[in-house]
mmCIF file of C-alpha atoms and ligand atoms in Angstrom:
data_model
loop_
_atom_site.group_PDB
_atom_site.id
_atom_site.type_symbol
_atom_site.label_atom_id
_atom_site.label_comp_id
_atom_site.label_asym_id
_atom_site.label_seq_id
_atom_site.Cartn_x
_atom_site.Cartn_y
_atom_site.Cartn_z
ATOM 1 C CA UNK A 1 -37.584 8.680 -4.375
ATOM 2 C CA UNK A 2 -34.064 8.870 -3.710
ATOM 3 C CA UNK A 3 -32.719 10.907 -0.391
ATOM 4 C CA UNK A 4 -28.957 10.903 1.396
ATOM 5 C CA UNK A 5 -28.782 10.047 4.746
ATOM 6 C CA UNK A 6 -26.842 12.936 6.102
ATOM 7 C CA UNK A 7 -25.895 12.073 9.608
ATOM 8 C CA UNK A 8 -26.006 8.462 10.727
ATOM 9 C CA UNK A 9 -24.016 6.550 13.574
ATOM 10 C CA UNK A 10 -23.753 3.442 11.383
ATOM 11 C CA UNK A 11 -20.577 2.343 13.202
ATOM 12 C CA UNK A 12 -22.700 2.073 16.607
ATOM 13 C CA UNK A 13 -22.841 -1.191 18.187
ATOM 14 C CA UNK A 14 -26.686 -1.246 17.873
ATOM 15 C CA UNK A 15 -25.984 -2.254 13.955
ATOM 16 C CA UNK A 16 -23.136 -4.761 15.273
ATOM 17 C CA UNK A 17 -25.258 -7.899 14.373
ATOM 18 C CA UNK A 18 -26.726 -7.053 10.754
ATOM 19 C CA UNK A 19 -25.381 -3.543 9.505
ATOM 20 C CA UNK A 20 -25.566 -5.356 5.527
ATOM 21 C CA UNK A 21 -28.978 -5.768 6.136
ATOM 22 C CA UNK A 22 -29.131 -2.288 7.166
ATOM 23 C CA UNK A 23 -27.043 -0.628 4.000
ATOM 24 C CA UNK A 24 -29.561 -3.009 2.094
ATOM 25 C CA UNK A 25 -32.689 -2.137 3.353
ATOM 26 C CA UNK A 26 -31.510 1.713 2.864
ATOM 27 C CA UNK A 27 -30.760 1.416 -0.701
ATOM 28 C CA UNK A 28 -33.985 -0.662 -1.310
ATOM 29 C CA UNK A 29 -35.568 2.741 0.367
ATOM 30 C CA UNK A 30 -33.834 5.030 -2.023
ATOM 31 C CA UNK A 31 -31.223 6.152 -0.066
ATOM 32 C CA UNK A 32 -27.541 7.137 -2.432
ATOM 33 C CA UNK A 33 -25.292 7.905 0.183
ATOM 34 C CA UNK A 34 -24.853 7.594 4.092
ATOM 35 C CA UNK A 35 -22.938 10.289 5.803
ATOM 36 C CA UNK A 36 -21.374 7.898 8.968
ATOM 37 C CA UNK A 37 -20.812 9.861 11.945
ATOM 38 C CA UNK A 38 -17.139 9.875 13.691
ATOM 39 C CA UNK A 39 -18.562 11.211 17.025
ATOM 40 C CA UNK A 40 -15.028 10.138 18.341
ATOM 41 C CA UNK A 41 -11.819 9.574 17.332
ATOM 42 C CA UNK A 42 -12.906 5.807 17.729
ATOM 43 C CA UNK A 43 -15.762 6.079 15.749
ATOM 44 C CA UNK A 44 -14.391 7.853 13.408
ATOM 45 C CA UNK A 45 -12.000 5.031 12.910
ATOM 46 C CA UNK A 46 -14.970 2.632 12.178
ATOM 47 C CA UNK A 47 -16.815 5.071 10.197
ATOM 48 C CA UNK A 48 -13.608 5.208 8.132
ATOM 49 C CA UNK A 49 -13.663 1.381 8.163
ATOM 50 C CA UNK A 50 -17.224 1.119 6.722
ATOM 51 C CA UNK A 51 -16.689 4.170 3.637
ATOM 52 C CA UNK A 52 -13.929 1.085 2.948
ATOM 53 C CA UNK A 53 -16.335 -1.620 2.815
ATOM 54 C CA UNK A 54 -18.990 0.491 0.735
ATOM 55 C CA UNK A 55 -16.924 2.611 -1.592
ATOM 56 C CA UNK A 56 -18.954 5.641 -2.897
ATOM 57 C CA UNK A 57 -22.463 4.657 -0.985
ATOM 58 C CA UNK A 58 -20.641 5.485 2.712
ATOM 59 C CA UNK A 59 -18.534 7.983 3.486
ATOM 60 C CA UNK A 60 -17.424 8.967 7.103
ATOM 61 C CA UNK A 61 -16.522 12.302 9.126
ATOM 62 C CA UNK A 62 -14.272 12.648 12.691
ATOM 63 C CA UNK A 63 -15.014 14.804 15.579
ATOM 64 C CA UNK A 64 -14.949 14.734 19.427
ATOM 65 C CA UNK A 65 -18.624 15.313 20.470
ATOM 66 C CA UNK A 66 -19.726 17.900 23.310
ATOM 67 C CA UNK A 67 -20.589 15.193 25.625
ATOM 68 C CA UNK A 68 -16.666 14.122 25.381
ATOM 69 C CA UNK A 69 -15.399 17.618 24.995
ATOM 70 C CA UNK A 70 -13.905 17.093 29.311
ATOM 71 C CA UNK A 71 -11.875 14.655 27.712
ATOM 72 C CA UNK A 72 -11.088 16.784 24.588
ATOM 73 C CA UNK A 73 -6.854 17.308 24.416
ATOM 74 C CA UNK A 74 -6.342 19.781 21.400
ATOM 75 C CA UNK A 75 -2.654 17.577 20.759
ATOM 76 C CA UNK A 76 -4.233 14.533 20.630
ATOM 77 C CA UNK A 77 -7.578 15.386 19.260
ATOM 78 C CA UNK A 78 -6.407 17.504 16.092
ATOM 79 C CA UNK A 79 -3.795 15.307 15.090
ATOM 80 C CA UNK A 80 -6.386 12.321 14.879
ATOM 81 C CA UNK A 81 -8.987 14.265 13.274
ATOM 82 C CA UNK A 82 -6.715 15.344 10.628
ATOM 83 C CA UNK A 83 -5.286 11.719 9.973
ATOM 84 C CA UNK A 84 -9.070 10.736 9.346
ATOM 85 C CA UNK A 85 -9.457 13.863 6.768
ATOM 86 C CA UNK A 86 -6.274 12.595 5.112
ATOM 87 C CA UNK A 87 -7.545 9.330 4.831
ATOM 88 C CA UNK A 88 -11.052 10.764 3.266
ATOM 89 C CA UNK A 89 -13.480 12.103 5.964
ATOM 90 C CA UNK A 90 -15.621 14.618 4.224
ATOM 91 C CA UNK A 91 -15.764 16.605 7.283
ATOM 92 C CA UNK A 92 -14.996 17.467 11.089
ATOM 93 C CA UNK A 93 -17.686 16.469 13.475
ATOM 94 C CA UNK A 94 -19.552 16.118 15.222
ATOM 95 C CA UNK A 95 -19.184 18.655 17.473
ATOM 96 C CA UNK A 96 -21.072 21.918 19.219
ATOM 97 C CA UNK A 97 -22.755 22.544 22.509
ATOM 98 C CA UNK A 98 -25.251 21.100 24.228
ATOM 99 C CA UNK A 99 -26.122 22.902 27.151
ATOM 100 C CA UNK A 100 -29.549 20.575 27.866
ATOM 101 C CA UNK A 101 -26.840 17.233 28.971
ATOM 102 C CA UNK A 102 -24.112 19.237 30.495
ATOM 103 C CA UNK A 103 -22.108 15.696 30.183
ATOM 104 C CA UNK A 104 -19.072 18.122 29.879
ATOM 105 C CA UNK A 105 -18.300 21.207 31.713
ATOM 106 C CA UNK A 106 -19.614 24.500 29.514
ATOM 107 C CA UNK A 107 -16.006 26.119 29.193
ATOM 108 C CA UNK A 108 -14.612 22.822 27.983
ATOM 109 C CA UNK A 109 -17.169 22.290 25.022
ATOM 110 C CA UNK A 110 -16.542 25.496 23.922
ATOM 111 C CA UNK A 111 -12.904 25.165 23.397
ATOM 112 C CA UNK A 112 -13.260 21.979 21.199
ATOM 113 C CA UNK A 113 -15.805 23.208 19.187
ATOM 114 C CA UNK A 114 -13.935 26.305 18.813
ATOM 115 C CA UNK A 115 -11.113 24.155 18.325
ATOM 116 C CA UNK A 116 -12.786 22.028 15.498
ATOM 117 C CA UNK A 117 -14.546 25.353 13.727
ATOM 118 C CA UNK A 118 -11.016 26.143 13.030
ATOM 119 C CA UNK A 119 -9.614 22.816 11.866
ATOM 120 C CA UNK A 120 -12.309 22.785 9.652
ATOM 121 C CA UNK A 121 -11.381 26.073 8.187
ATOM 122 C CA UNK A 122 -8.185 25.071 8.288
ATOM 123 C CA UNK A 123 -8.840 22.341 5.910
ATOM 124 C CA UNK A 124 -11.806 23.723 4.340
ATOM 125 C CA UNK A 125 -13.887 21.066 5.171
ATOM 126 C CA UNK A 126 -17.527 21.414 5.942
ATOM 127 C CA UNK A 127 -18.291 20.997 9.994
ATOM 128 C CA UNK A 128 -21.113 18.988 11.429
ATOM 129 C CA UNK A 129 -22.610 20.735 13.960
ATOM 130 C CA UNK A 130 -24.854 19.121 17.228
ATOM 131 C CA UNK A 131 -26.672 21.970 19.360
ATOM 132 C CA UNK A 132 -29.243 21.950 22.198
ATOM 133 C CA UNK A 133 -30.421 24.470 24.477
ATOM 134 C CA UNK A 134 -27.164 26.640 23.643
ATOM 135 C CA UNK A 135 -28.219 28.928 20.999
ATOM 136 C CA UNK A 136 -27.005 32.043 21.858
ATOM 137 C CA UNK A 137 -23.027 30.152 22.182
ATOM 138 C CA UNK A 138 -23.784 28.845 19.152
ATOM 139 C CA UNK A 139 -25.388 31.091 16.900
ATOM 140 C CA UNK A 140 -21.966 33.587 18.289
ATOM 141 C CA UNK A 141 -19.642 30.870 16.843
ATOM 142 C CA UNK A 142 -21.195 29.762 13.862
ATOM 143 C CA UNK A 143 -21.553 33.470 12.839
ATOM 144 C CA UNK A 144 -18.030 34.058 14.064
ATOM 145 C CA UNK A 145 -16.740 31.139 11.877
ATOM 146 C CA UNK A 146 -19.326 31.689 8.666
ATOM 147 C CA UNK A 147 -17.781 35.153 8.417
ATOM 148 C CA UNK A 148 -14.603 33.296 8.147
ATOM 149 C CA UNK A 149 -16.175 30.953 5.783
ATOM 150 C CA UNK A 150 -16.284 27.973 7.137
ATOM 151 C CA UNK A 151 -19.120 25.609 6.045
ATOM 152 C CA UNK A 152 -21.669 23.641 8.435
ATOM 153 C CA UNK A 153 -24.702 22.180 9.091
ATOM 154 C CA UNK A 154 -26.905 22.516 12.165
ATOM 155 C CA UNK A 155 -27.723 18.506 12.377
ATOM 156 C CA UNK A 156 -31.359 17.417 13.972
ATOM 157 C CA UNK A 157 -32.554 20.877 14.223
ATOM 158 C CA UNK A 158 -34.864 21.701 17.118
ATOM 159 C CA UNK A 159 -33.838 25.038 17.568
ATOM 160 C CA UNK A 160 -35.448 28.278 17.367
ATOM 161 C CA UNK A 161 -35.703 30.555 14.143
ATOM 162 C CA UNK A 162 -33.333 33.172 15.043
ATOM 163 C CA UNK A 163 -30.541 30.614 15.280
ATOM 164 C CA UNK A 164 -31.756 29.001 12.001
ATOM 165 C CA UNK A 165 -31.513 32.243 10.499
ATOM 166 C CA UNK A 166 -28.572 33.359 11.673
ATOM 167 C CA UNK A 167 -26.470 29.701 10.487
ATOM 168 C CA UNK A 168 -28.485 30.300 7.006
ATOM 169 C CA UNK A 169 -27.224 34.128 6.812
ATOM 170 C CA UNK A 170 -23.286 32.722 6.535
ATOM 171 C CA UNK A 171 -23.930 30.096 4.350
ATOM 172 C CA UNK A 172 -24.841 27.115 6.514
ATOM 173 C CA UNK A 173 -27.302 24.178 5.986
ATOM 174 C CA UNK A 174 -29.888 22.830 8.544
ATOM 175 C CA UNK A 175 -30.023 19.075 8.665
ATOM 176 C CA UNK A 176 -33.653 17.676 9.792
ATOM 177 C CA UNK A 177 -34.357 13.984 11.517
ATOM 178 C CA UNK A 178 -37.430 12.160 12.305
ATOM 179 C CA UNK A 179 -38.205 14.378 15.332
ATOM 180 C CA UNK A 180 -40.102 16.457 12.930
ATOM 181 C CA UNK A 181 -42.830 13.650 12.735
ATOM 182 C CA UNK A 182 -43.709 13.131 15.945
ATOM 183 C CA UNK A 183 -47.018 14.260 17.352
ATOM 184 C CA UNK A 184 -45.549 16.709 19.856
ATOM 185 C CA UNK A 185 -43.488 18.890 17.179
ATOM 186 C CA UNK A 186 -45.316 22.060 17.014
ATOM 187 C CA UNK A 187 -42.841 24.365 14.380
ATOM 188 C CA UNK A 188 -44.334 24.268 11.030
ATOM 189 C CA UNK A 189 -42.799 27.286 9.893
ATOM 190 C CA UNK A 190 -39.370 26.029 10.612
ATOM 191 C CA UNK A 191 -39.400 23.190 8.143
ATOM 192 C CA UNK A 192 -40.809 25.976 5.483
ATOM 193 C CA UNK A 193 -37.892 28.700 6.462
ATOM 194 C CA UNK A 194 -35.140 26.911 5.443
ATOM 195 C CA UNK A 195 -34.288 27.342 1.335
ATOM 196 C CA UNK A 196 -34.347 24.591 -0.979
ATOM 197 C CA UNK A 197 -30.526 24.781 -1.557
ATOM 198 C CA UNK A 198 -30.085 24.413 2.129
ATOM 199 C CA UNK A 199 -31.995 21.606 3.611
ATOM 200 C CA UNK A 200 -30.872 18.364 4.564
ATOM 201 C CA UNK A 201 -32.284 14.953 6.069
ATOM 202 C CA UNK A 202 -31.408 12.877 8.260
ATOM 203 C CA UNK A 203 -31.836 9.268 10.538
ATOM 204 C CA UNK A 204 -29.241 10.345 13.427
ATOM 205 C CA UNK A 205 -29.890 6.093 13.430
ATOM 206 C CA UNK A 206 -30.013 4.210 15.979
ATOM 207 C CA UNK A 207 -31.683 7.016 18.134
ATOM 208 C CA UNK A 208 -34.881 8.912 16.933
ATOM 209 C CA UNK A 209 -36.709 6.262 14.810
ATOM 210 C CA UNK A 210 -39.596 8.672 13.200
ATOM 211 C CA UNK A 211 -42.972 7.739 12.859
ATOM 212 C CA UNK A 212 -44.321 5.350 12.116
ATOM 213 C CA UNK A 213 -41.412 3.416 14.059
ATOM 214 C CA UNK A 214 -41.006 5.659 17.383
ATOM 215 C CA UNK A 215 -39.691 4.105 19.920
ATOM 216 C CA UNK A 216 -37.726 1.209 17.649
ATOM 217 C CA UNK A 217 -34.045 1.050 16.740
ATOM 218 C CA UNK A 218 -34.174 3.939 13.865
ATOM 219 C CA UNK A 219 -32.228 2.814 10.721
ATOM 220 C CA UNK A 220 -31.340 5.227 7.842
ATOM 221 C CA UNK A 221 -33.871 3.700 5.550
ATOM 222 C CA UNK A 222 -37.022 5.532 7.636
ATOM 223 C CA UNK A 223 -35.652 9.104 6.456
ATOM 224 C CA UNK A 224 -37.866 8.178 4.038
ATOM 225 C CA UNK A 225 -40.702 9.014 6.470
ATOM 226 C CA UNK A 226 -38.998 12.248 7.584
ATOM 227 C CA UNK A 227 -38.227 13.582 3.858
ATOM 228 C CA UNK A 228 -42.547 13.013 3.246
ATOM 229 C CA UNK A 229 -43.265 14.893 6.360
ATOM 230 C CA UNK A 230 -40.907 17.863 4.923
ATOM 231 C CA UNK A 231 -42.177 17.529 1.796
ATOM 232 C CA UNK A 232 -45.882 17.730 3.042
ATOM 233 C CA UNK A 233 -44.820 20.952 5.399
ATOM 234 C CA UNK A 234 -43.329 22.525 2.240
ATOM 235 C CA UNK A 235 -46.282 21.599 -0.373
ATOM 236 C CA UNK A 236 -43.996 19.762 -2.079
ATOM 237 C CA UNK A 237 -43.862 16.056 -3.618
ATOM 238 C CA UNK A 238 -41.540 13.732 -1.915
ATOM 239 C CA UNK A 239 -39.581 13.132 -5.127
ATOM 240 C CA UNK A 240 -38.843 16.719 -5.126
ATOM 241 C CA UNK A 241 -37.824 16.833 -1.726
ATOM 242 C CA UNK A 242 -35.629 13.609 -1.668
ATOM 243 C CA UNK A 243 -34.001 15.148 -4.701
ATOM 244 C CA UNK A 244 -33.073 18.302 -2.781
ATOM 245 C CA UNK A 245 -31.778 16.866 0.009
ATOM 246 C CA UNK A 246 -29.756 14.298 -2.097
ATOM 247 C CA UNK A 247 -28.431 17.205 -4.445
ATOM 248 C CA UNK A 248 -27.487 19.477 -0.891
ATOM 249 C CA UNK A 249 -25.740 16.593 0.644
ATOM 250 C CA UNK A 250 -23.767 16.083 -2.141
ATOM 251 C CA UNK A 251 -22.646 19.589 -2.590
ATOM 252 C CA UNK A 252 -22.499 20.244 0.795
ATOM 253 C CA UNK A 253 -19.810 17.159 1.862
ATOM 254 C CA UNK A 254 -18.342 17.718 -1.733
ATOM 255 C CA UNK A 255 -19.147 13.796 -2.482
ATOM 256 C CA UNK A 256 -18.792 12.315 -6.307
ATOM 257 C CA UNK A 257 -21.168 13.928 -8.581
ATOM 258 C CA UNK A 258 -21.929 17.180 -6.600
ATOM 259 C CA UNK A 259 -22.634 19.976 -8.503
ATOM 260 C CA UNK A 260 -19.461 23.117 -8.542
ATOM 261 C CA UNK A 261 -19.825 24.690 -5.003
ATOM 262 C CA UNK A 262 -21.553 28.044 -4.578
ATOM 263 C CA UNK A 263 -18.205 30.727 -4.377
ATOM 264 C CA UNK A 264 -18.913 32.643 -1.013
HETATM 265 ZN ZN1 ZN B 1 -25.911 15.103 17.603
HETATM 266 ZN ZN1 ZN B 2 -25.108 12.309 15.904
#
């Protein structure tokens, strides 16, 4: 089975003491490609650092998440996020709304995500997109910005169908993590609604570990464990599914050997 890790913070400090063994333990798992998350202008930076050390396995993307977005300063902020593009992020984020933290006053998340949606179309680079308990904010602005075309994905999904629906109606991906196999998630039917050209998977390491490991450090090699329990929800094999979500990832972040993107 071979899968990409689509949204990992591989540049956390929780990795500090043996990230190799990490990387290692990922590709012994079948894993292609990590996606490393610039949450921040400084982790972008080490994200950036690490697609350096493991040229064409790890590759990096800058943002200013919602929980900084108080801090957020449009001069500073876009000039940094486009230095990181220049120097090969494969996308803005993350970034979005969450509404369930609050760490940053409502008003103020909007106008960096609003601000990032349009750097990324801007640049036409996909956007990777964090949401919880916001959806009708969101699903306004993601339709808002699909119609302009701008390319994201709705990372760890939790969401409801509506707003699933509405990202996949302009042409956006939904990225699952090991959330989906705990005991307490209830929404089949999401897992089965989102198309086969469209579905992503995830660690969102260190936080989330799936099952079996809940509860641990997560790492990206257990999105293993999430890509079976999609591929069980979907009546599918796992090879299938790790092939899907390897194929999407690539096309979706544009990364060597994807396939011609889909004209909108
Ligand atoms: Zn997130
Ligand atoms: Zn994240």
């Amino acid at each position: 089975m071979t899968f990409i890790d689509s949204h990992v913070h591989l540049a956390d400090p929780a990795f500090d003491a043996d990230r190799a063994d990490i990387v290692e333990r990922a590709r012994q798992a079948g894993a292609v490609a990590l996606v490393c998350i610039g949450e921040s202008l400084e982790a972008a930076r080490r994200a950036g650092s690490l697609a350096e050390r493991y040229p064409g396995f790890c590759y990096f993307t800058a943002g200013v998440h919602p929980h900084d977005a108080a801090d957020f300063d449009a001069d500073r902020d876009l000039v940094g996020i486009r230095a990181e593009l220049a120097r090969g992020a494969v996308a803005v984020g993350e970034c979005g709304l969450d509404y369930h933290y609050d760490h940053s006053p409502r008003e103020r998340q909007r106008e960096a995500f609003i601000a990032q949606l349009s750097l990324a179309g801007e640049h036409q680079r996909p956007v990777v997109v964090h949401t919880r308990d916001a959806e009708d904010d969101t699903r306004a602005l993601v339709e808002e910005a699909g119609r302009r075309g701008v390319r994201g994905v709705l990372h760890c999904y939790t969401g409801s169908h509506q707003l699933a629906r509405a990202a996949l109606d302009v042409g956006w991906y939904i990225s699952f993590s090991g959330i989906i196999t705990f005991k307490n998630w209830k929404d089949e039917e999401v897992l089965r609604l989102v198309p086969d050209d469209r579905i992503l998977a995830e660690s969102d390491s260190p936080y989330l570990a799936p099952v079996p490991n809940r509860g641990k450090r997560n790492e990206p090699a257990w999105v293993a464990h999430t890509v079976a329990r999609l591929a069980a929800a979907r009546g599918t094999s796992v090879e299938l599914l790790g092939a899907l979500v390897t194929t999407n990832a690539r096309r979706f972040f544009a990364l060597p050997g994807a396939d011609a993107p889909a004209l909108q």
